Short mmCIF file of C-alpha atoms in Angstrom, two decimals:
data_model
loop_
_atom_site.label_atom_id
_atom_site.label_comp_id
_atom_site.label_asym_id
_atom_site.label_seq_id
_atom_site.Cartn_x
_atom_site.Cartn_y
_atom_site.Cartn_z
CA UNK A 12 150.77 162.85 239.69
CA UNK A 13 150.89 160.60 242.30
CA UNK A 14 149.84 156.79 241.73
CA UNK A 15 151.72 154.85 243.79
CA UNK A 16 150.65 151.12 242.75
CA UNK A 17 149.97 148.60 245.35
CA UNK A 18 152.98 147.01 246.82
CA UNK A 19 151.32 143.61 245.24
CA UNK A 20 151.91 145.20 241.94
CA UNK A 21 155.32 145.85 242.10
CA UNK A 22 157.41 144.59 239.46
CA UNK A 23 161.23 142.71 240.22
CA UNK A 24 164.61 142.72 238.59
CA UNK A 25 162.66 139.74 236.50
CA UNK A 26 160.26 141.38 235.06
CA UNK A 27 160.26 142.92 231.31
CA UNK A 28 161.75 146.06 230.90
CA UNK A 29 158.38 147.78 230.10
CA UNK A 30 156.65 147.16 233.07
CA UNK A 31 159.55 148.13 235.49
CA UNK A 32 159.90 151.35 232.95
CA UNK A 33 155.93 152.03 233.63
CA UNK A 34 156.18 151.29 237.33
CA UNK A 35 158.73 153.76 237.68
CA UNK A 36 157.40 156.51 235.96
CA UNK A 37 154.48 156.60 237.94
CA UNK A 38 156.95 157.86 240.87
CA UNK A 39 158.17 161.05 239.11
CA UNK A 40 157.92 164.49 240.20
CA UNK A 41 156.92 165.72 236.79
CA UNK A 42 159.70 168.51 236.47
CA UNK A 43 160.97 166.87 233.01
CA UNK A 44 158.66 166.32 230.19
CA UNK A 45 157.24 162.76 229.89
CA UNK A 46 159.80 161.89 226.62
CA UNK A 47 162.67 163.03 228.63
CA UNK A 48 161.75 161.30 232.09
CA UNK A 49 160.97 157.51 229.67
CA UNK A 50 163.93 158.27 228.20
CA UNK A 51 166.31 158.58 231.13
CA UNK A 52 164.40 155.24 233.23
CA UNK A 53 164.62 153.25 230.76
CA UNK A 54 168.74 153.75 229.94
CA UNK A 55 168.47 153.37 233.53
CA UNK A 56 166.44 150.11 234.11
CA UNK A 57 168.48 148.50 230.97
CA UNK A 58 171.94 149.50 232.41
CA UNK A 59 170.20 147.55 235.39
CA UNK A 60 169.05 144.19 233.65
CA UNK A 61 172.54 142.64 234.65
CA UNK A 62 172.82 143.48 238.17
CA UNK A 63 169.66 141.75 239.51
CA UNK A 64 169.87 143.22 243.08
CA UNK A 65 170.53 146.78 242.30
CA UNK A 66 167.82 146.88 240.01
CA UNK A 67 165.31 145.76 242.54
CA UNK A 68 167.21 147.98 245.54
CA UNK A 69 166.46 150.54 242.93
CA UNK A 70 162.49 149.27 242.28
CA UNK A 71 162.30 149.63 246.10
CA UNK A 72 163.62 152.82 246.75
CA UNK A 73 161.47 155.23 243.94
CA UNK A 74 158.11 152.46 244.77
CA UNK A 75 157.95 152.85 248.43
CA UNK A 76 159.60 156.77 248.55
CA UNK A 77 162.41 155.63 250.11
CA UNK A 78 160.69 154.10 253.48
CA UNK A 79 163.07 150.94 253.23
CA UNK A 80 166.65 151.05 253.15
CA UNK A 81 168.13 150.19 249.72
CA UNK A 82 171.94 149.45 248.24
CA UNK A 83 173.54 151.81 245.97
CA UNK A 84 172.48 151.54 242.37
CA UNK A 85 174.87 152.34 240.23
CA UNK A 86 176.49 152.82 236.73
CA UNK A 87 179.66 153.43 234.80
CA UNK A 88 181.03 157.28 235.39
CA UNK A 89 182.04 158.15 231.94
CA UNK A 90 184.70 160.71 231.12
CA UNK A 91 183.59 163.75 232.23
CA UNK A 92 181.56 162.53 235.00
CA UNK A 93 178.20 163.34 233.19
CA UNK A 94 175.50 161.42 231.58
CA UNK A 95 173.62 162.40 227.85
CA UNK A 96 170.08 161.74 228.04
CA UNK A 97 167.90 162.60 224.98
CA UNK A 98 170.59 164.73 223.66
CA UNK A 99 171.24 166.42 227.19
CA UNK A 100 174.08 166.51 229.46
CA UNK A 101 173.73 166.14 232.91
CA UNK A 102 175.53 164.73 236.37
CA UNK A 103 173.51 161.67 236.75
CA UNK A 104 172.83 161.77 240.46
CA UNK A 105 171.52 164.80 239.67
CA UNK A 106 169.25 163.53 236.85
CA UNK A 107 167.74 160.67 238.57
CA UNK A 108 167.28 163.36 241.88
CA UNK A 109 165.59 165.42 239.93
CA UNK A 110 163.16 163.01 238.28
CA UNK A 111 162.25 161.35 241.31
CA UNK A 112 162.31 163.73 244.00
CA UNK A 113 163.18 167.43 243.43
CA UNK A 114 162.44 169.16 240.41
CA UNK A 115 163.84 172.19 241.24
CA UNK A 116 167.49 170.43 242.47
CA UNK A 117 170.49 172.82 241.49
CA UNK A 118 173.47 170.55 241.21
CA UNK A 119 175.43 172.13 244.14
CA UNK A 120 172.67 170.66 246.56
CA UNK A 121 173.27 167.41 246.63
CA UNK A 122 175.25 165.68 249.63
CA UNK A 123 175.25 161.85 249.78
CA UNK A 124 174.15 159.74 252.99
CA UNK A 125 177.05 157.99 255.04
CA UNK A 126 176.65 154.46 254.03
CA UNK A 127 176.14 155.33 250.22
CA UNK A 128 179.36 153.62 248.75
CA UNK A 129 179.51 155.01 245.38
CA UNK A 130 178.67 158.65 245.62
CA UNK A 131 179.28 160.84 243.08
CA UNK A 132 181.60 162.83 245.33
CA UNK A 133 183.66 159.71 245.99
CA UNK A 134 185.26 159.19 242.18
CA UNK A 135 185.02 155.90 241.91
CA UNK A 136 184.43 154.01 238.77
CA UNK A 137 180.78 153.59 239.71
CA UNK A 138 178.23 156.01 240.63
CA UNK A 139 175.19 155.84 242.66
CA UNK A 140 172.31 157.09 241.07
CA UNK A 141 169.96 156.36 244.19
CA UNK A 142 168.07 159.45 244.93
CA UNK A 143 167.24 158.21 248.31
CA UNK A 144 171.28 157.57 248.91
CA UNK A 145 171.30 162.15 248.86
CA UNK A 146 170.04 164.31 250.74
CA UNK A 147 169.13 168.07 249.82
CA UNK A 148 171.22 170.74 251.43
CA UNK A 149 171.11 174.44 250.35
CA UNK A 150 174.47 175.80 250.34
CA UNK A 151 175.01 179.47 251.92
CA UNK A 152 177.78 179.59 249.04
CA UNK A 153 175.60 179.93 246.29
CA UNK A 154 173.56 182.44 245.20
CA UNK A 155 170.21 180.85 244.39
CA UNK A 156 168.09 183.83 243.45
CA UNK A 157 168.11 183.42 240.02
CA UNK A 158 167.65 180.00 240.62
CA UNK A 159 164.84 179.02 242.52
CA UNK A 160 161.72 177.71 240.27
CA UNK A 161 158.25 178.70 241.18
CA UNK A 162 156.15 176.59 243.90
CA UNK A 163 153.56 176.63 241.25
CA UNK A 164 154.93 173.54 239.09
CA UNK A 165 157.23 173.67 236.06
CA UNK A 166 157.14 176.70 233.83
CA UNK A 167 156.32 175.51 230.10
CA UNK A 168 158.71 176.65 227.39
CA UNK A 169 156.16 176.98 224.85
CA UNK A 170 155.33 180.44 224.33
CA UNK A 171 157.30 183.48 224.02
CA UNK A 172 154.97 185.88 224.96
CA UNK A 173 153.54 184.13 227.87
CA UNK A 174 154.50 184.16 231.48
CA UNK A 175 151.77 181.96 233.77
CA UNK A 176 150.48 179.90 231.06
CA UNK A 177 150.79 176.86 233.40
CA UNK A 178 148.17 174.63 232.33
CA UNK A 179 149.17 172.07 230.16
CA UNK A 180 152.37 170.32 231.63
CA UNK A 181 151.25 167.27 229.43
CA UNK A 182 152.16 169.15 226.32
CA UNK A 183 155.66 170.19 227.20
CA UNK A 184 156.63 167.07 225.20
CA UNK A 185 160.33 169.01 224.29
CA UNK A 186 161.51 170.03 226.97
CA UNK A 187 164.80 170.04 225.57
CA UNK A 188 167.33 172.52 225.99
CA UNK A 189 165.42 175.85 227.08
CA UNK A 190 166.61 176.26 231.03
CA UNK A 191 164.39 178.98 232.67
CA UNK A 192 165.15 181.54 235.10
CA UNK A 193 161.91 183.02 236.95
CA UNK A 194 162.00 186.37 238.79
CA UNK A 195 162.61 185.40 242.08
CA UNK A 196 159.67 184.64 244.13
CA UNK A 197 159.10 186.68 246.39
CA UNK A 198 162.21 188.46 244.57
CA UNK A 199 164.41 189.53 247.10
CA UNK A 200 164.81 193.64 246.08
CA UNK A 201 168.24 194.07 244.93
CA UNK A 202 169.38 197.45 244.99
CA UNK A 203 170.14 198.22 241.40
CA UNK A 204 169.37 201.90 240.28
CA UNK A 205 168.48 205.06 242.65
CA UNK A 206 164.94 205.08 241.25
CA UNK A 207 164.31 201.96 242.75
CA UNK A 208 165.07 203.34 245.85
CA UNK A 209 162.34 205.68 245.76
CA UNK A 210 158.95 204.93 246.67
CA UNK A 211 156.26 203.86 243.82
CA UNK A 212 154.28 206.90 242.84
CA UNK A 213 150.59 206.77 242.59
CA UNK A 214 149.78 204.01 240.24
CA UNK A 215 153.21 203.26 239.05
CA UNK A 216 153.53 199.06 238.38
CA UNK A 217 156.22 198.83 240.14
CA UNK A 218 153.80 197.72 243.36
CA UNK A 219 155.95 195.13 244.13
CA UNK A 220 158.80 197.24 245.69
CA UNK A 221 155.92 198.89 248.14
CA UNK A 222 155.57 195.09 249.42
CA UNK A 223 159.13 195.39 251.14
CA UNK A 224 159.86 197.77 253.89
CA UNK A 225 163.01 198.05 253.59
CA UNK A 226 165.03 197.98 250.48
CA UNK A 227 168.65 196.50 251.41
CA UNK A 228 171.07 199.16 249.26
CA UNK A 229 174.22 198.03 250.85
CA UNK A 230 176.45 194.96 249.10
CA UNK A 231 174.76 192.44 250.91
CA UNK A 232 171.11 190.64 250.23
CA UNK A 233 169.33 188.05 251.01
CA UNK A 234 167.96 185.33 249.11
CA UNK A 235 165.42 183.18 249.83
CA UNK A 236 165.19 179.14 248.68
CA UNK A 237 162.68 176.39 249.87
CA UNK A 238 161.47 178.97 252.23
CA UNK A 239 165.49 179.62 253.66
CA UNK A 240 166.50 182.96 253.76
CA UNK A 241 170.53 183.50 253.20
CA UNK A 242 172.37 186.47 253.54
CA UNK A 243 174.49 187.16 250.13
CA UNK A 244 177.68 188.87 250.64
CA UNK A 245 179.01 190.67 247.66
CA UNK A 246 182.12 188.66 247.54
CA UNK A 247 183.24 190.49 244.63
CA UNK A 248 184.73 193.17 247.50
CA UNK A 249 187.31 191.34 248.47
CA UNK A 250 189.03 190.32 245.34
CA UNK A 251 192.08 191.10 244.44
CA UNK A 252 192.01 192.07 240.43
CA UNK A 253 193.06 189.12 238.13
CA UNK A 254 195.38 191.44 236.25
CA UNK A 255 197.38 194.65 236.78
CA UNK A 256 196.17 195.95 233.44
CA UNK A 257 194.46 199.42 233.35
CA UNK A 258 190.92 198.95 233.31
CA UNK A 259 190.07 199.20 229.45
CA UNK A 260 188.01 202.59 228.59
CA UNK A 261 184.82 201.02 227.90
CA UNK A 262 183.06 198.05 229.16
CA UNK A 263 181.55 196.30 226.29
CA UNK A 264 180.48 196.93 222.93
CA UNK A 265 177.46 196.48 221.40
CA UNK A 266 176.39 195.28 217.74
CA UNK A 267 172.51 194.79 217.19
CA UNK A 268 171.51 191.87 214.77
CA UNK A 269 168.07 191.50 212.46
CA UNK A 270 168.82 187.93 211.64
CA UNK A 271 172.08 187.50 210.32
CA UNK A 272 172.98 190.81 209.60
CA UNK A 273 174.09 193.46 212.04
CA UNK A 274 172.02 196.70 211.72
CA UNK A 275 173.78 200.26 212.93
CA UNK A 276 176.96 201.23 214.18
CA UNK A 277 178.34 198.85 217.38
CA UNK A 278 177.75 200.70 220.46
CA UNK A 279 180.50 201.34 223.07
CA UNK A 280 179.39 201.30 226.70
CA UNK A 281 182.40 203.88 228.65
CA UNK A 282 183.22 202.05 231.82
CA UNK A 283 182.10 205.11 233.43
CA UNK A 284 178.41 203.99 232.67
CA UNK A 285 178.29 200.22 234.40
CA UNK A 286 174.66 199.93 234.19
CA UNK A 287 173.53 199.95 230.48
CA UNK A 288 169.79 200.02 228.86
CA UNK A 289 168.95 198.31 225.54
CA UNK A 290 165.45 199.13 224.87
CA UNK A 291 162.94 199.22 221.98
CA UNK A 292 162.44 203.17 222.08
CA UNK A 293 163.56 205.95 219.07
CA UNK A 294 165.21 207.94 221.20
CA UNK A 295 169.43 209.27 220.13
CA UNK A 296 171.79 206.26 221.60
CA UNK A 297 174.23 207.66 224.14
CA UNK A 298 176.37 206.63 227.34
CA UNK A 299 174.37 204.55 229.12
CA UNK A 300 171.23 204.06 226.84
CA UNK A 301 171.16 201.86 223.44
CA UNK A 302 167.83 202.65 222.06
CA UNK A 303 166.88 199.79 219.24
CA UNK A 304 164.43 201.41 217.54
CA UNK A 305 165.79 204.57 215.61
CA UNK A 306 167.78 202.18 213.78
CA UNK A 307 166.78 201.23 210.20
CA UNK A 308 167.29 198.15 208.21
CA UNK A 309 166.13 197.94 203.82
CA UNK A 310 166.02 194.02 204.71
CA UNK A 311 163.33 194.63 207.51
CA UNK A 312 160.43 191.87 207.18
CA UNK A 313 157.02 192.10 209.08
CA UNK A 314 158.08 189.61 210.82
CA UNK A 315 161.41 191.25 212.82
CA UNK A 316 158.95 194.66 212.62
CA UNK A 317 156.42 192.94 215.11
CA UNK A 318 159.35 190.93 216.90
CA UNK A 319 160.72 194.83 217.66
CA UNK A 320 157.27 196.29 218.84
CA UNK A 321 157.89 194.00 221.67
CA UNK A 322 161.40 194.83 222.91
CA UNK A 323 159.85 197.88 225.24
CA UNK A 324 161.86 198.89 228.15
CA UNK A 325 164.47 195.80 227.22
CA UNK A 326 167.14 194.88 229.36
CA UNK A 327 169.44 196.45 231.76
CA UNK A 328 173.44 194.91 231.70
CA UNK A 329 175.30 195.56 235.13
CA UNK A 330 179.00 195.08 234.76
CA UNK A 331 180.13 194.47 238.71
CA UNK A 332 183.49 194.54 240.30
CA UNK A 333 186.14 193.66 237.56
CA UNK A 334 184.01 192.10 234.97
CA UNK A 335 181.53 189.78 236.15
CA UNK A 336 178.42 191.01 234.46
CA UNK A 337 174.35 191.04 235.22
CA UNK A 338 170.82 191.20 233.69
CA UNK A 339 167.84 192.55 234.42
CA UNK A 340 164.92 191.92 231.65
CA UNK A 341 162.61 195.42 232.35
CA UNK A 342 160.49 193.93 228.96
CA UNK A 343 157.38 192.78 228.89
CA UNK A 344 158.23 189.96 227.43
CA UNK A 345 161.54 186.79 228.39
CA UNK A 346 165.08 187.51 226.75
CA UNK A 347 166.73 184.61 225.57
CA UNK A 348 171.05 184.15 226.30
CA UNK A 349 173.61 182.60 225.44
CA UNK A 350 176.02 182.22 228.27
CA UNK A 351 179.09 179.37 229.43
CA UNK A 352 178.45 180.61 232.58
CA UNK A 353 174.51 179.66 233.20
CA UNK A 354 175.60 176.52 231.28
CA UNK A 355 178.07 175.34 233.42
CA UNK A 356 175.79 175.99 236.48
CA UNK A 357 173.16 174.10 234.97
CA UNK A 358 175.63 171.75 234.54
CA UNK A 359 175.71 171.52 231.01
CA UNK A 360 178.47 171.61 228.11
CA UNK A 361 179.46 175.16 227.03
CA UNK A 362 177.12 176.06 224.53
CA UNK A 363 174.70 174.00 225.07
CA UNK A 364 171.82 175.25 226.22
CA UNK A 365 169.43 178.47 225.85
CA UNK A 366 168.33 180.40 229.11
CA UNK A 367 165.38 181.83 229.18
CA UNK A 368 165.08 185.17 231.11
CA UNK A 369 161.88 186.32 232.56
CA UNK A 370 160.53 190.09 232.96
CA UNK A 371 161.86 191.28 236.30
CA UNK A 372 164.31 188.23 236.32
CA UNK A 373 167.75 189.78 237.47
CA UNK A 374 170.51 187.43 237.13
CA UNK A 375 174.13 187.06 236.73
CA UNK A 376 175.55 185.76 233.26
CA UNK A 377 178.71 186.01 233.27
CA UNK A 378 181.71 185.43 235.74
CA UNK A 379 184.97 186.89 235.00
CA UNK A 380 187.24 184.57 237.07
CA UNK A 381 185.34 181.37 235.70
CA UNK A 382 185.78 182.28 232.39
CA UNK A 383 189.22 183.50 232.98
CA UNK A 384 190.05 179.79 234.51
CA UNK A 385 188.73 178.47 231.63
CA UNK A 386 190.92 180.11 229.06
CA UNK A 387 193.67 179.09 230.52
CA UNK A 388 192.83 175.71 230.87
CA UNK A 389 191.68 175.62 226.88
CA UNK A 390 194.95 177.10 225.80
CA UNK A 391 197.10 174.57 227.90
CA UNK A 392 194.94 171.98 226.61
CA UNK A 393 195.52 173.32 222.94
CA UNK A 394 199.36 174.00 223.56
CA UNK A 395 200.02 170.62 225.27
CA UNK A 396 197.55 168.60 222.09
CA UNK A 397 200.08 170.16 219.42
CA UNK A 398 202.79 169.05 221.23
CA UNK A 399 201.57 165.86 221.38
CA UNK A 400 201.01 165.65 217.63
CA UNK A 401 203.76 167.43 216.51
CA UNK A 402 205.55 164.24 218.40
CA UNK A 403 203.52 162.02 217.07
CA UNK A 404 204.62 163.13 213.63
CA UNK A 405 208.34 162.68 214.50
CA UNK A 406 207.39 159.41 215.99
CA UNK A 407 207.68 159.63 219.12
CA UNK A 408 204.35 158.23 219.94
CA UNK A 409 203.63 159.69 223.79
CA UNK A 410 202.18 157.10 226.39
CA UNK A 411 198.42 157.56 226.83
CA UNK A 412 198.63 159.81 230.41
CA UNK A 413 201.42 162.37 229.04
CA UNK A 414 198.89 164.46 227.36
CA UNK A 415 198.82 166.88 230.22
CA UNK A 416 195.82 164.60 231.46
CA UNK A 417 193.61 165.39 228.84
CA UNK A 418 194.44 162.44 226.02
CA UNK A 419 191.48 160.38 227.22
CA UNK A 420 188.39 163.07 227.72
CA UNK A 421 189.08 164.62 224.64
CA UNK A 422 190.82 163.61 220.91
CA UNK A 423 194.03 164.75 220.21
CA UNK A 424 193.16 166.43 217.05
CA UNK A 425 190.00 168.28 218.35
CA UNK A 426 192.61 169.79 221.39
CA UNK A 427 194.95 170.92 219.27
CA UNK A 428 192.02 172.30 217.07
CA UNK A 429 191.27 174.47 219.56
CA UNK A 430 191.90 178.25 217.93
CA UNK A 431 192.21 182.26 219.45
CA UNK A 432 187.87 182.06 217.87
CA UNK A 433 187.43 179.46 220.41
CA UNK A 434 188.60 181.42 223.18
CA UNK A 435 187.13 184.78 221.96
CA UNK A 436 183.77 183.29 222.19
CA UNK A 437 184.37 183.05 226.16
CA UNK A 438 184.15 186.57 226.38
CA UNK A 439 180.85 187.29 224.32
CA UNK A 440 177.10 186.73 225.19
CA UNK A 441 174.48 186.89 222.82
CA UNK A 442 170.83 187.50 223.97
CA UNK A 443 167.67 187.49 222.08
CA UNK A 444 164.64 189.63 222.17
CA UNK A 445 161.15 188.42 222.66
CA UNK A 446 161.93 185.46 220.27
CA UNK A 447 164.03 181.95 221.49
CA UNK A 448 165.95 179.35 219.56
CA UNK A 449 166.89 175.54 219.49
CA UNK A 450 165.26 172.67 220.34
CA UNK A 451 162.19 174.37 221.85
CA UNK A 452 161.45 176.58 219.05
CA UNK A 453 161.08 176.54 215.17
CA UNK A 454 164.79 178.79 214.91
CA UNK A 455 167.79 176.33 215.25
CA UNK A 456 170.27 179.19 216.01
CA UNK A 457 170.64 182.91 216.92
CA UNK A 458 170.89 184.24 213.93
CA UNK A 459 167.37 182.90 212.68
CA UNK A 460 165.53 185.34 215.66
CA UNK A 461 164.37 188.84 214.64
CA UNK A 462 166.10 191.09 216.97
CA UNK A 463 169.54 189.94 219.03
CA UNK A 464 172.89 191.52 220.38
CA UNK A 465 176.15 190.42 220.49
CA UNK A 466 177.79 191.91 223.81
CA UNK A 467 182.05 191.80 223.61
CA UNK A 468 183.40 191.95 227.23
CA UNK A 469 186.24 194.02 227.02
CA UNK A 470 188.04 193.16 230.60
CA UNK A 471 187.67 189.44 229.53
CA UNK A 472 189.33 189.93 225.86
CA UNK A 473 191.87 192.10 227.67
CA UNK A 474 192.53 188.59 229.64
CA UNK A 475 192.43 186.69 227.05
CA UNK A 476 195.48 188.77 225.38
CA UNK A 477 197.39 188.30 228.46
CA UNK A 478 196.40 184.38 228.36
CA UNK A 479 198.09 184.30 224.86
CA UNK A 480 200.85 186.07 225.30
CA UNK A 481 202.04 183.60 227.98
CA UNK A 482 200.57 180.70 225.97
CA UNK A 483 200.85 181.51 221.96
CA UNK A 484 198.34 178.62 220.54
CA UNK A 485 199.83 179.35 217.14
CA UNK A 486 200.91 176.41 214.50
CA UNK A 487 202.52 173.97 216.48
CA UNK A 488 206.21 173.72 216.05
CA UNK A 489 207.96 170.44 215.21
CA UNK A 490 209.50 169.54 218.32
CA UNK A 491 213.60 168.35 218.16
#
């Protein structure tokens, strides 16, 4: 809500932290709940109260929308680069961007102005959190289809069952850890399944695929942002494989969970089949098709009955080139995932966050390289921590930067912690139906939500085997 207040109103770097706190908030987009946007100023505004001038360069920027020029304002860059607000991690240029100019930033979109001195780019010890020292720039690199957030205003988290229940923005007071991903709007058509190829028949719901002429089948797309279209090549074509192993015999497997205990047999998707349905329906299970609802559980409550009524058509899993791997919710009603890979393009720590599908969303969760990258990094890290303590035991105390660089971001002991279950967990998703989890929601974890699967990447585990053969992360050996 706009409320800009008269430039005679305007506090300074002397006023009380309250009243520069109010003042500001007055200027924000309205993207982040009101607890989360207080929350983040006023960290802000009392990392400020000691550097007089950038707090009022900062006072000038967000009160006049940027129409005068103003210094960098900046803070300390911690260890990783990113800043917790309200128990969430984020890059803070990104944050403050967000909150005071585009609530719908992705964190690959930001590019600073020439004169800004502290950029984020830059890695210095400071950081500018200026939002009016970036600009916006949509990069052809990504693809933002699964990205872009509805011109209608922030989605609520609230409830499950409830797509355009935009009303009450107010209320959204937790808008904690839930990230959404809308269908596309206007979805660009991907081409996914022959059917959809086809035209609609007579009163079929699918009208939206008679609103495109022309249905782009081959491996490019386009997706549009902000009104840009991009063309999306399929850059998966021109990939070498990350290993010379055989492709493993099936895909993924399977296991269906009612709470905390699995229910049926796990099912094994062949690699022949890479497009797999879960759905709700009674029909036998086979190759490409896991149907939910022939299975029976003696622990079934009311509660995970109704939860199942609503899985319907479910969700569709694409596995693409080597092992990077899609979704597609076909249910009435949003799936909820687990996934390092959304995370980390949200920006947040692994495991940190919830993502909330929508019906008709399609969108990629997993990326085999990424995750590939990142096992190797966590086993070095691992390998090179027990080193580093098994020296410590013989007394030769290391200096601080022999750690392969990773003594300071990250204790010794929680490194050399790290075990073959912290790698395996890479290579799994876990999605829930109908029902979501954490801060949003009355369930703290999966395995309070009526109806969930566990999905084991096999190409990734195969990795992973290869990763530890080359680096064993077993005991760590005294070293002579």
């Amino acid at each position: 809500i706009d409320n800009p207040m008269s430039i005679t109103n305007t506090p300074t770097s002397n006023d009380a932290c309250l009243s520069i706190v109010h003042s500001l908030m007055c200027h924000r987009q309205g993207g982040e709940s009101e607890s989360f946007a207080k929350r983040a100023i006023e960290s802000l505004v009392k990392k400020l109260k000691e550097k007089k001038d950038e707090l009022d360069s900062l006072i000038t920027a967000i009160t006049t929308n940027g129409a005068h020029p103003s210094k960098c304002v900046t803070i300390q860059r911690t260890l990783d680069g990113r800043l917790q607000v309200a128990g969430r991690k984020g890059f803070p240029h990104v944050v403050y961007a967000r909150l005071w100019r585009w609530p719908d930033l992705h964190k690959n979109e930001l590019k600073h102005v020439k004169y800004c001195q502290y950029a984020f780019d830059l890695k210095c010890d400071n950081v500018c959190v200026n939002p009016y020292h970036y600009e916006r720039v949509v990069s052809p690199g990504i693809d933002l289809s699964g990205l872009t957030l509805s011109s209608s205003g922030p989605l609520l988290v609230k409830d499950e069952y409830d797509y355009d229940n935009q009303q009450s923005h107010s209320s959204s007071e937790s808008h904690l850890q839930t990230i959404q991903h809308p269908p596309s709007r206007p979805g660009p058509q991907e081409a996914f399944s022959s059917p959809a190829l086809l035209p609609p028949t007579e009163g079929s719901s699918s009208a939206s695929t008679s609103a495109f002429s022309t249905i782009s089948a081959g491996p490019s797309s386009e997706t549009q942002h902000n009104g840009y279209t991009w063309p999306v090549t399929n850059e998966i074509a021109f990939q070498p494989p990350i290993s010379n192993h055989p492709a493993p015999e099936y895909w993924c497997s399977i296991a269906y969970f009612e709470m905390d205990v699995q229910v049926g047999e796990t099912f094994k998707v062949p690699s022949t089949c890479p497009i797999v349905t879960v759905d709700g329906y009674v029909d036998p299970s086979g190759g490409d098709r896991f149907c939910l609802g022939q299975l029976s559980n003696v622990h079934r409550t009311e509660n995970i009955e109704r939860a199942r009524l609503h899985i319907g058509k479910g969700v569709q899993l694409e596995c693409k080139g080597e092992g990077d791997v899609w979704v597609r919710c076909l249910s009435d009603h949003a799936v909820f995932v687990q996934s390092y890979y959304l995370d980390r393009e949200a920006g947040r720590a692994p495991g940190d966050a919830v993502h909330k599908i929508y019906p008709s969303a399609y969108i990629k969760v997993f990326d085999l390289r990424q995750c590939h990258r990142q096992m190797q990094q966590q086993a070095a890290t691992a390998q090179a921590a027990a080193a580093a303590q098994a020296a410590a035991v013989a007394g030769n105390i290391p200096g601080p930067g022999s750690v392969g660089g990773i003594a300071p971001a990250i204790s010794l002991s929680a490194a050399a912690g790290i075990g073959v279950d912290d790698l395996r967990r890479l290579c799994i998703l876990r999605m829930s139906f109908v029902k979501g989890w954490g801060p949003d929601y009355p369930r703290q974890s999966i395995k309070e939500t009526p109806c969930w699967i566990e999905i084991h990447l096999h190409r990734a585990l195969q990795l992973l085997d290869e990763v530890l053969h080359t680096m064993p992360i077993a005991d760590p050996q005294p070293l002579d």
